[in-house]
Amino acid sequence: AQSVSQHNHHVILSEAASLELGCNYSYGGTVNLFWYVQYPGQHLQLLLKYFSGDPLVKGIKGFEAEFIKSKFSFNLRKPSVQWSDTAEYFCAVNAGSGTYKYIFGTGTRLKVLA
Amino acid sequence: EAGVTQFPSHSVIEKGQTVTLRCDPISGHDNLYWYRRVMGKEIKFLLHFVKESKQDESGMPNNRFLAERTGGTYSTLKVQPAELEDSGVYFCASSHWRDRDYNEQFFGPGTRLTVL
């Protein structure tokens, strides 16, 4: 069965620290990849997405992610986090044509200390 | 453009009762999805509508769950009778048919269901 793994369940960083959240998926075919964020009290919002082309994708609020096909990974990065980045982050995979459902990882709760 | 809305935001019911959750997708979005997150676990797919038709209901846990999308607009998800393990946050999402190649979904705020 297809699955998505997010290795870090809770991350605590100080402001200005660099962030990398891991995401690995198990599916050998074409995939669409997403990172969503849920700020406290808000709904899920799309941070960035990858469909094809340049494997390094840039999203909103200074986030970026790199698709490494050989490693089945789509890690999220930000060079310098801010207190306002405190949120829960979800990696999601849509396994290409024929299905529209997302398969989510378990989420990573990020807390940024001011 | 209004986003995906869900009602109610919270619901607390007794085991054995019935609850109906509602989702209004973004206007013009043919695709509507239901997901559920049980506490501490991942967000799991329940089902997918294209207009009023169920395209994929592979994630529906059992026949106590009934989803409808009459007229292809809003959708309801009824749980009858509710069990303790049904507690969680129920998310609705929608997407536009023109985006079918990459399927970016827009999520609502969720309904937090607590079954006592």
PDB file of C-alpha atoms in Angstrom:
ATOM      1  CA  ALA A   1       0.000   0.000   0.000  1.00  0.00           C
ATOM      2  CA  GLN A   2       1.125   3.538  -0.693  1.00  0.00           C
ATOM      3  CA  SER A   3       2.379   5.428   2.314  1.00  0.00           C
ATOM      4  CA  VAL A   4       4.055   8.667   3.276  1.00  0.00           C
ATOM      5  CA  SER A   5       6.536   8.971   6.127  1.00  0.00           C
ATOM      6  CA  GLN A   6       7.382  12.131   7.969  1.00  0.00           C
ATOM      7  CA  HIS A   7      10.276  11.324  10.226  1.00  0.00           C
ATOM      8  CA  ASN A   8      10.059  14.201  12.656  1.00  0.00           C
ATOM      9  CA  HIS A   9       6.871  14.416  14.665  1.00  0.00           C
ATOM     10  CA  HIS A  10       7.901  17.356  16.831  1.00  0.00           C
ATOM     11  CA  VAL A  11      10.594  19.913  16.069  1.00  0.00           C
ATOM     12  CA  ILE A  12      11.621  22.832  18.257  1.00  0.00           C
ATOM     13  CA  LEU A  13      13.863  25.515  16.828  1.00  0.00           C
ATOM     14  CA  SER A  14      15.008  28.960  17.761  1.00  0.00           C
ATOM     15  CA  GLU A  15      14.306  31.851  15.451  1.00  0.00           C
ATOM     16  CA  ALA A  16      16.789  32.159  12.586  1.00  0.00           C
ATOM     17  CA  ALA A  17      17.649  28.462  12.717  1.00  0.00           C
ATOM     18  CA  SER A  18      17.452  26.463   9.509  1.00  0.00           C
ATOM     19  CA  LEU A  19      14.683  23.947   9.001  1.00  0.00           C
ATOM     20  CA  GLU A  20      14.528  20.691   7.132  1.00  0.00           C
ATOM     21  CA  LEU A  21      11.539  18.373   7.444  1.00  0.00           C
ATOM     22  CA  GLY A  22      11.803  14.961   5.898  1.00  0.00           C
ATOM     23  CA  CYS A  23       9.182  13.295   3.732  1.00  0.00           C
ATOM     24  CA  ASN A  24       9.487   9.928   2.034  1.00  0.00           C
ATOM     25  CA  TYR A  25       6.836   8.119   0.049  1.00  0.00           C
ATOM     26  CA  SER A  26       6.386   4.611  -1.223  1.00  0.00           C
ATOM     27  CA  TYR A  27       5.129   4.585  -4.796  1.00  0.00           C
ATOM     28  CA  GLY A  28       7.095   3.782  -7.877  1.00  0.00           C
ATOM     29  CA  GLY A  29       5.081   5.631 -10.495  1.00  0.00           C
ATOM     30  CA  THR A  30       4.423   9.253 -11.327  1.00  0.00           C
ATOM     31  CA  VAL A  31       3.498  11.308  -8.303  1.00  0.00           C
ATOM     32  CA  ASN A  32       2.344  14.789  -7.482  1.00  0.00           C
ATOM     33  CA  LEU A  33       3.822  16.052  -4.232  1.00  0.00           C
ATOM     34  CA  PHE A  34       2.579  18.680  -1.820  1.00  0.00           C
ATOM     35  CA  TRP A  35       3.446  20.329   1.452  1.00  0.00           C
ATOM     36  CA  TYR A  36       0.587  21.834   3.411  1.00  0.00           C
ATOM     37  CA  VAL A  37       0.748  23.888   6.601  1.00  0.00           C
ATOM     38  CA  GLN A  38      -1.831  24.347   9.321  1.00  0.00           C
ATOM     39  CA  TYR A  39      -1.267  27.368  11.536  1.00  0.00           C
ATOM     40  CA  PRO A  40      -2.944  27.329  14.948  1.00  0.00           C
ATOM     41  CA  GLY A  41      -6.671  27.802  14.531  1.00  0.00           C
ATOM     42  CA  GLN A  42      -6.511  27.917  10.760  1.00  0.00           C
ATOM     43  CA  HIS A  43      -7.220  25.548   7.916  1.00  0.00           C
ATOM     44  CA  LEU A  44      -4.721  23.628   5.825  1.00  0.00           C
ATOM     45  CA  GLN A  45      -2.945  25.837   3.324  1.00  0.00           C
ATOM     46  CA  LEU A  46      -0.760  24.855   0.423  1.00  0.00           C
ATOM     47  CA  LEU A  47       2.907  25.762   0.901  1.00  0.00           C
ATOM     48  CA  LEU A  48       4.233  24.324  -2.331  1.00  0.00           C
ATOM     49  CA  LYS A  49       3.718  21.599  -4.893  1.00  0.00           C
ATOM     50  CA  TYR A  50       5.689  19.553  -7.387  1.00  0.00           C
ATOM     51  CA  PHE A  51       4.256  18.050 -10.569  1.00  0.00           C
ATOM     52  CA  SER A  52       7.128  17.950 -13.011  1.00  0.00           C
ATOM     53  CA  GLY A  53      10.173  19.856 -14.177  1.00  0.00           C
ATOM     54  CA  ASP A  54      12.690  21.459 -11.864  1.00  0.00           C
ATOM     55  CA  PRO A  55      12.919  19.232  -8.786  1.00  0.00           C
ATOM     56  CA  LEU A  56      13.630  22.237  -6.571  1.00  0.00           C
ATOM     57  CA  VAL A  57      10.379  24.039  -5.994  1.00  0.00           C
ATOM     58  CA  LYS A  58       9.826  27.274  -4.180  1.00  0.00           C
ATOM     59  CA  GLY A  59       6.718  28.044  -2.226  1.00  0.00           C
ATOM     60  CA  ILE A  60       5.265  30.772  -0.127  1.00  0.00           C
ATOM     61  CA  LYS A  61       6.898  32.376   2.894  1.00  0.00           C
ATOM     62  CA  GLY A  62      10.427  31.402   1.888  1.00  0.00           C
ATOM     63  CA  PHE A  63       9.875  27.654   1.912  1.00  0.00           C
ATOM     64  CA  GLU A  64      11.317  25.322  -0.689  1.00  0.00           C
ATOM     65  CA  ALA A  65      11.375  21.585  -1.257  1.00  0.00           C
ATOM     66  CA  GLU A  66      13.500  19.246  -3.301  1.00  0.00           C
ATOM     67  CA  PHE A  67      12.151  16.201  -5.081  1.00  0.00           C
ATOM     68  CA  ILE A  68      14.739  13.418  -5.230  1.00  0.00           C
ATOM     69  CA  LYS A  69      13.198  10.647  -7.271  1.00  0.00           C
ATOM     70  CA  SER A  70      15.877   8.076  -6.517  1.00  0.00           C
ATOM     71  CA  LYS A  71      15.286   8.521  -2.797  1.00  0.00           C
ATOM     72  CA  PHE A  72      11.499   8.850  -3.016  1.00  0.00           C
ATOM     73  CA  SER A  73      11.878  11.998  -0.968  1.00  0.00           C
ATOM     74  CA  PHE A  74      10.414  15.490  -0.931  1.00  0.00           C
ATOM     75  CA  ASN A  75      12.017  17.330   1.960  1.00  0.00           C
ATOM     76  CA  LEU A  76      10.889  20.772   3.030  1.00  0.00           C
ATOM     77  CA  ARG A  77      13.448  23.453   3.854  1.00  0.00           C
ATOM     78  CA  LYS A  78      13.647  27.001   5.059  1.00  0.00           C
ATOM     79  CA  PRO A  79      16.973  28.745   5.662  1.00  0.00           C
ATOM     80  CA  SER A  80      15.828  30.870   8.588  1.00  0.00           C
ATOM     81  CA  VAL A  81      12.615  30.218  10.509  1.00  0.00           C
ATOM     82  CA  GLN A  82      10.505  32.811  12.238  1.00  0.00           C
ATOM     83  CA  TRP A  83       8.248  32.571  15.263  1.00  0.00           C
ATOM     84  CA  SER A  84       5.286  32.841  12.876  1.00  0.00           C
ATOM     85  CA  ASP A  85       6.292  29.539  11.253  1.00  0.00           C
ATOM     86  CA  THR A  86       5.029  27.710  14.330  1.00  0.00           C
ATOM     87  CA  ALA A  87       2.504  25.312  12.825  1.00  0.00           C
ATOM     88  CA  GLU A  88       1.904  21.737  11.787  1.00  0.00           C
ATOM     89  CA  TYR A  89       3.330  20.677   8.430  1.00  0.00           C
ATOM     90  CA  PHE A  90       1.952  17.889   6.275  1.00  0.00           C
ATOM     91  CA  CYS A  91       3.508  16.144   3.322  1.00  0.00           C
ATOM     92  CA  ALA A  92       1.007  14.693   0.845  1.00  0.00           C
ATOM     93  CA  VAL A  93       1.290  12.545  -2.251  1.00  0.00           C
ATOM     94  CA  ASN A  94      -1.138  12.062  -5.080  1.00  0.00           C
ATOM     95  CA  ALA A  95      -0.211   8.960  -7.008  1.00  0.00           C
ATOM     96  CA  GLY A  96      -0.649  10.359 -10.503  1.00  0.00           C
ATOM     97  CA  SER A  97      -3.259   9.455 -13.050  1.00  0.00           C
ATOM     98  CA  GLY A  98      -6.301   7.416 -12.151  1.00  0.00           C
ATOM     99  CA  THR A  99      -6.614   8.574  -8.591  1.00  0.00           C
ATOM    100  CA  TYR A 100      -7.209  11.945  -7.031  1.00  0.00           C
ATOM    101  CA  LYS A 101      -6.864  11.165  -3.365  1.00  0.00           C
ATOM    102  CA  TYR A 102      -4.046  12.474  -1.262  1.00  0.00           C
ATOM    103  CA  ILE A 103      -2.026  10.238   0.985  1.00  0.00           C
ATOM    104  CA  PHE A 104      -0.729  12.216   3.926  1.00  0.00           C
ATOM    105  CA  GLY A 105       2.121  11.793   6.317  1.00  0.00           C
ATOM    106  CA  THR A 106       1.433  11.986  10.032  1.00  0.00           C
ATOM    107  CA  GLY A 107       2.439  15.638  10.201  1.00  0.00           C
ATOM    108  CA  THR A 108       5.272  17.491  11.940  1.00  0.00           C
ATOM    109  CA  ARG A 109       4.573  19.982  14.672  1.00  0.00           C
ATOM    110  CA  LEU A 110       7.079  22.808  14.505  1.00  0.00           C
ATOM    111  CA  LYS A 111       7.540  25.181  17.387  1.00  0.00           C
ATOM    112  CA  VAL A 112       9.768  28.193  16.868  1.00  0.00           C
ATOM    113  CA  LEU A 113      11.010  29.908  19.985  1.00  0.00           C
ATOM    114  CA  ALA A 114      11.287  33.680  19.874  1.00  0.00           C
TER     115      ALA A 114
ATOM    116  CA  GLU B   1     -13.355  33.988  -3.863  1.00  0.00           C
ATOM    117  CA  ALA B   2     -14.815  32.252  -0.835  1.00  0.00           C
ATOM    118  CA  GLY B   3     -12.964  29.200   0.374  1.00  0.00           C
ATOM    119  CA  VAL B   4     -14.236  25.790   1.382  1.00  0.00           C
ATOM    120  CA  THR B   5     -16.570  26.050   4.340  1.00  0.00           C
ATOM    121  CA  GLN B   6     -17.645  23.396   6.785  1.00  0.00           C
ATOM    122  CA  PHE B   7     -20.404  23.249   9.351  1.00  0.00           C
ATOM    123  CA  PRO B   8     -20.414  22.779  12.255  1.00  0.00           C
ATOM    124  CA  SER B   9     -16.925  23.594  13.452  1.00  0.00           C
ATOM    125  CA  HIS B  10     -17.392  21.388  16.495  1.00  0.00           C
ATOM    126  CA  SER B  11     -19.860  18.659  17.383  1.00  0.00           C
ATOM    127  CA  VAL B  12     -20.113  16.680  20.584  1.00  0.00           C
ATOM    128  CA  ILE B  13     -22.518  13.755  20.567  1.00  0.00           C
ATOM    129  CA  GLU B  14     -23.235  10.616  22.546  1.00  0.00           C
ATOM    130  CA  LYS B  15     -22.371   7.199  21.220  1.00  0.00           C
ATOM    131  CA  GLY B  16     -25.276   5.876  19.182  1.00  0.00           C
ATOM    132  CA  GLN B  17     -26.482   9.283  18.051  1.00  0.00           C
ATOM    133  CA  THR B  18     -26.456  10.603  14.510  1.00  0.00           C
ATOM    134  CA  VAL B  19     -24.413  13.514  13.244  1.00  0.00           C
ATOM    135  CA  THR B  20     -24.419  15.207   9.862  1.00  0.00           C
ATOM    136  CA  LEU B  21     -21.477  17.262   8.687  1.00  0.00           C
ATOM    137  CA  ARG B  22     -21.764  19.697   5.828  1.00  0.00           C
ATOM    138  CA  CYS B  23     -19.224  20.961   3.329  1.00  0.00           C
ATOM    139  CA  ASP B  24     -19.594  23.760   0.814  1.00  0.00           C
ATOM    140  CA  PRO B  25     -16.828  23.624  -1.778  1.00  0.00           C
ATOM    141  CA  ILE B  26     -15.387  26.547  -3.681  1.00  0.00           C
ATOM    142  CA  SER B  27     -17.901  27.634  -6.290  1.00  0.00           C
ATOM    143  CA  GLY B  28     -17.304  25.885  -9.591  1.00  0.00           C
ATOM    144  CA  HIS B  29     -15.208  23.069  -8.169  1.00  0.00           C
ATOM    145  CA  ASP B  30     -16.476  19.747  -9.483  1.00  0.00           C
ATOM    146  CA  ASN B  31     -14.267  17.654  -7.240  1.00  0.00           C
ATOM    147  CA  LEU B  32     -15.075  17.317  -3.565  1.00  0.00           C
ATOM    148  CA  TYR B  33     -13.209  15.180  -1.070  1.00  0.00           C
ATOM    149  CA  TRP B  34     -13.698  14.097   2.508  1.00  0.00           C
ATOM    150  CA  TYR B  35     -10.796  13.254   4.793  1.00  0.00           C
ATOM    151  CA  ARG B  36     -10.560  12.394   8.469  1.00  0.00           C
ATOM    152  CA  ARG B  37      -7.836  12.783  11.042  1.00  0.00           C
ATOM    153  CA  VAL B  38      -8.061  10.701  14.151  1.00  0.00           C
ATOM    154  CA  MET B  39      -5.997  12.205  16.978  1.00  0.00           C
ATOM    155  CA  GLY B  40      -2.313  11.519  16.590  1.00  0.00           C
ATOM    156  CA  LYS B  41      -2.674   9.840  13.244  1.00  0.00           C
ATOM    157  CA  GLU B  42      -2.379  10.926   9.642  1.00  0.00           C
ATOM    158  CA  ILE B  43      -5.117  12.603   7.648  1.00  0.00           C
ATOM    159  CA  LYS B  44      -6.886   9.787   5.796  1.00  0.00           C
ATOM    160  CA  PHE B  45      -8.921   9.914   2.624  1.00  0.00           C
ATOM    161  CA  LEU B  46     -12.571   8.919   2.895  1.00  0.00           C
ATOM    162  CA  LEU B  47     -14.122   9.583  -0.489  1.00  0.00           C
ATOM    163  CA  HIS B  48     -14.161  11.682  -3.647  1.00  0.00           C
ATOM    164  CA  PHE B  49     -17.108  13.129  -5.551  1.00  0.00           C
ATOM    165  CA  VAL B  50     -17.055  14.378  -9.105  1.00  0.00           C
ATOM    166  CA  LYS B  51     -20.133  16.557  -9.256  1.00  0.00           C
ATOM    167  CA  GLU B  52     -22.826  14.384  -7.677  1.00  0.00           C
ATOM    168  CA  SER B  53     -21.185  11.030  -8.419  1.00  0.00           C
ATOM    169  CA  LYS B  54     -18.976   9.081  -6.051  1.00  0.00           C
ATOM    170  CA  GLN B  55     -15.718   8.597  -7.914  1.00  0.00           C
ATOM    171  CA  ASP B  56     -13.821   6.820  -5.159  1.00  0.00           C
ATOM    172  CA  GLU B  57     -15.181   5.737  -1.797  1.00  0.00           C
ATOM    173  CA  SER B  58     -12.383   3.354  -0.947  1.00  0.00           C
ATOM    174  CA  GLY B  59     -11.620   5.125   2.307  1.00  0.00           C
ATOM    175  CA  MET B  60     -15.064   4.978   3.878  1.00  0.00           C
ATOM    176  CA  PRO B  61     -14.592   2.975   7.084  1.00  0.00           C
ATOM    177  CA  ASN B  62     -17.952   1.168   7.181  1.00  0.00           C
ATOM    178  CA  ASN B  63     -21.624   1.473   6.330  1.00  0.00           C
ATOM    179  CA  ARG B  64     -22.322   3.770   9.267  1.00  0.00           C
ATOM    180  CA  PHE B  65     -20.924   6.545   7.095  1.00  0.00           C
ATOM    181  CA  LEU B  66     -23.052   7.971   4.305  1.00  0.00           C
ATOM    182  CA  ALA B  67     -21.922  10.780   2.037  1.00  0.00           C
ATOM    183  CA  GLU B  68     -24.107  12.625  -0.411  1.00  0.00           C
ATOM    184  CA  ARG B  69     -23.689  15.480  -2.821  1.00  0.00           C
ATOM    185  CA  THR B  70     -27.091  16.260  -4.200  1.00  0.00           C
ATOM    186  CA  GLY B  71     -27.010  18.529  -7.229  1.00  0.00           C
ATOM    187  CA  GLY B  72     -23.254  18.504  -7.279  1.00  0.00           C
ATOM    188  CA  THR B  73     -22.886  21.454  -4.939  1.00  0.00           C
ATOM    189  CA  TYR B  74     -22.559  21.015  -1.189  1.00  0.00           C
ATOM    190  CA  SER B  75     -21.974  17.654   0.409  1.00  0.00           C
ATOM    191  CA  THR B  76     -23.055  16.029   3.640  1.00  0.00           C
ATOM    192  CA  LEU B  77     -21.407  13.249   5.592  1.00  0.00           C
ATOM    193  CA  LYS B  78     -23.692  11.434   8.002  1.00  0.00           C
ATOM    194  CA  VAL B  79     -22.494   9.122  10.715  1.00  0.00           C
ATOM    195  CA  GLN B  80     -25.233   6.860  12.052  1.00  0.00           C
ATOM    196  CA  PRO B  81     -24.920   5.518  14.683  1.00  0.00           C
ATOM    197  CA  ALA B  82     -21.765   7.205  15.906  1.00  0.00           C
ATOM    198  CA  GLU B  83     -19.149   5.180  17.749  1.00  0.00           C
ATOM    199  CA  LEU B  84     -16.300   6.332  19.981  1.00  0.00           C
ATOM    200  CA  GLU B  85     -13.698   5.627  17.296  1.00  0.00           C
ATOM    201  CA  ASP B  86     -15.408   8.075  14.937  1.00  0.00           C
ATOM    202  CA  SER B  87     -14.025  10.984  16.948  1.00  0.00           C
ATOM    203  CA  GLY B  88     -11.621  13.129  15.000  1.00  0.00           C
ATOM    204  CA  VAL B  89     -11.400  16.074  12.653  1.00  0.00           C
ATOM    205  CA  TYR B  90     -13.253  15.724   9.377  1.00  0.00           C
ATOM    206  CA  PHE B  91     -11.827  17.789   6.547  1.00  0.00           C
ATOM    207  CA  CYS B  92     -13.444  18.624   3.275  1.00  0.00           C
ATOM    208  CA  ALA B  93     -11.496  19.728   0.214  1.00  0.00           C
ATOM    209  CA  SER B  94     -12.337  20.710  -3.320  1.00  0.00           C
ATOM    210  CA  SER B  95     -10.534  21.090  -6.614  1.00  0.00           C
ATOM    211  CA  HIS B  96     -11.341  22.285 -10.105  1.00  0.00           C
ATOM    212  CA  TRP B  97     -11.583  19.908 -13.044  1.00  0.00           C
ATOM    213  CA  ARG B  98      -9.170  22.060 -15.022  1.00  0.00           C
ATOM    214  CA  ASP B  99      -6.494  21.244 -12.478  1.00  0.00           C
ATOM    215  CA  ARG B 100      -6.972  17.485 -12.832  1.00  0.00           C
ATOM    216  CA  ASP B 101      -3.432  16.879 -14.013  1.00  0.00           C
ATOM    217  CA  TYR B 102      -1.957  18.077 -10.763  1.00  0.00           C
ATOM    218  CA  ASN B 103      -4.979  18.091  -8.516  1.00  0.00           C
ATOM    219  CA  GLU B 104      -4.338  20.922  -6.121  1.00  0.00           C
ATOM    220  CA  GLN B 105      -6.924  20.598  -3.392  1.00  0.00           C
ATOM    221  CA  PHE B 106      -8.242  23.431  -1.234  1.00  0.00           C
ATOM    222  CA  PHE B 107      -9.167  22.481   2.285  1.00  0.00           C
ATOM    223  CA  GLY B 108     -11.846  23.666   4.651  1.00  0.00           C
ATOM    224  CA  PRO B 109     -11.265  24.369   8.346  1.00  0.00           C
ATOM    225  CA  GLY B 110     -12.529  20.967   9.423  1.00  0.00           C
ATOM    226  CA  THR B 111     -15.247  19.762  11.784  1.00  0.00           C
ATOM    227  CA  ARG B 112     -14.048  18.422  15.103  1.00  0.00           C
ATOM    228  CA  LEU B 113     -16.308  15.532  16.095  1.00  0.00           C
ATOM    229  CA  THR B 114     -16.242  14.169  19.620  1.00  0.00           C
ATOM    230  CA  VAL B 115     -18.224  11.047  20.410  1.00  0.00           C
ATOM    231  CA  LEU B 116     -18.719  10.425  24.128  1.00  0.00           C
TER     232      LEU B 116
END
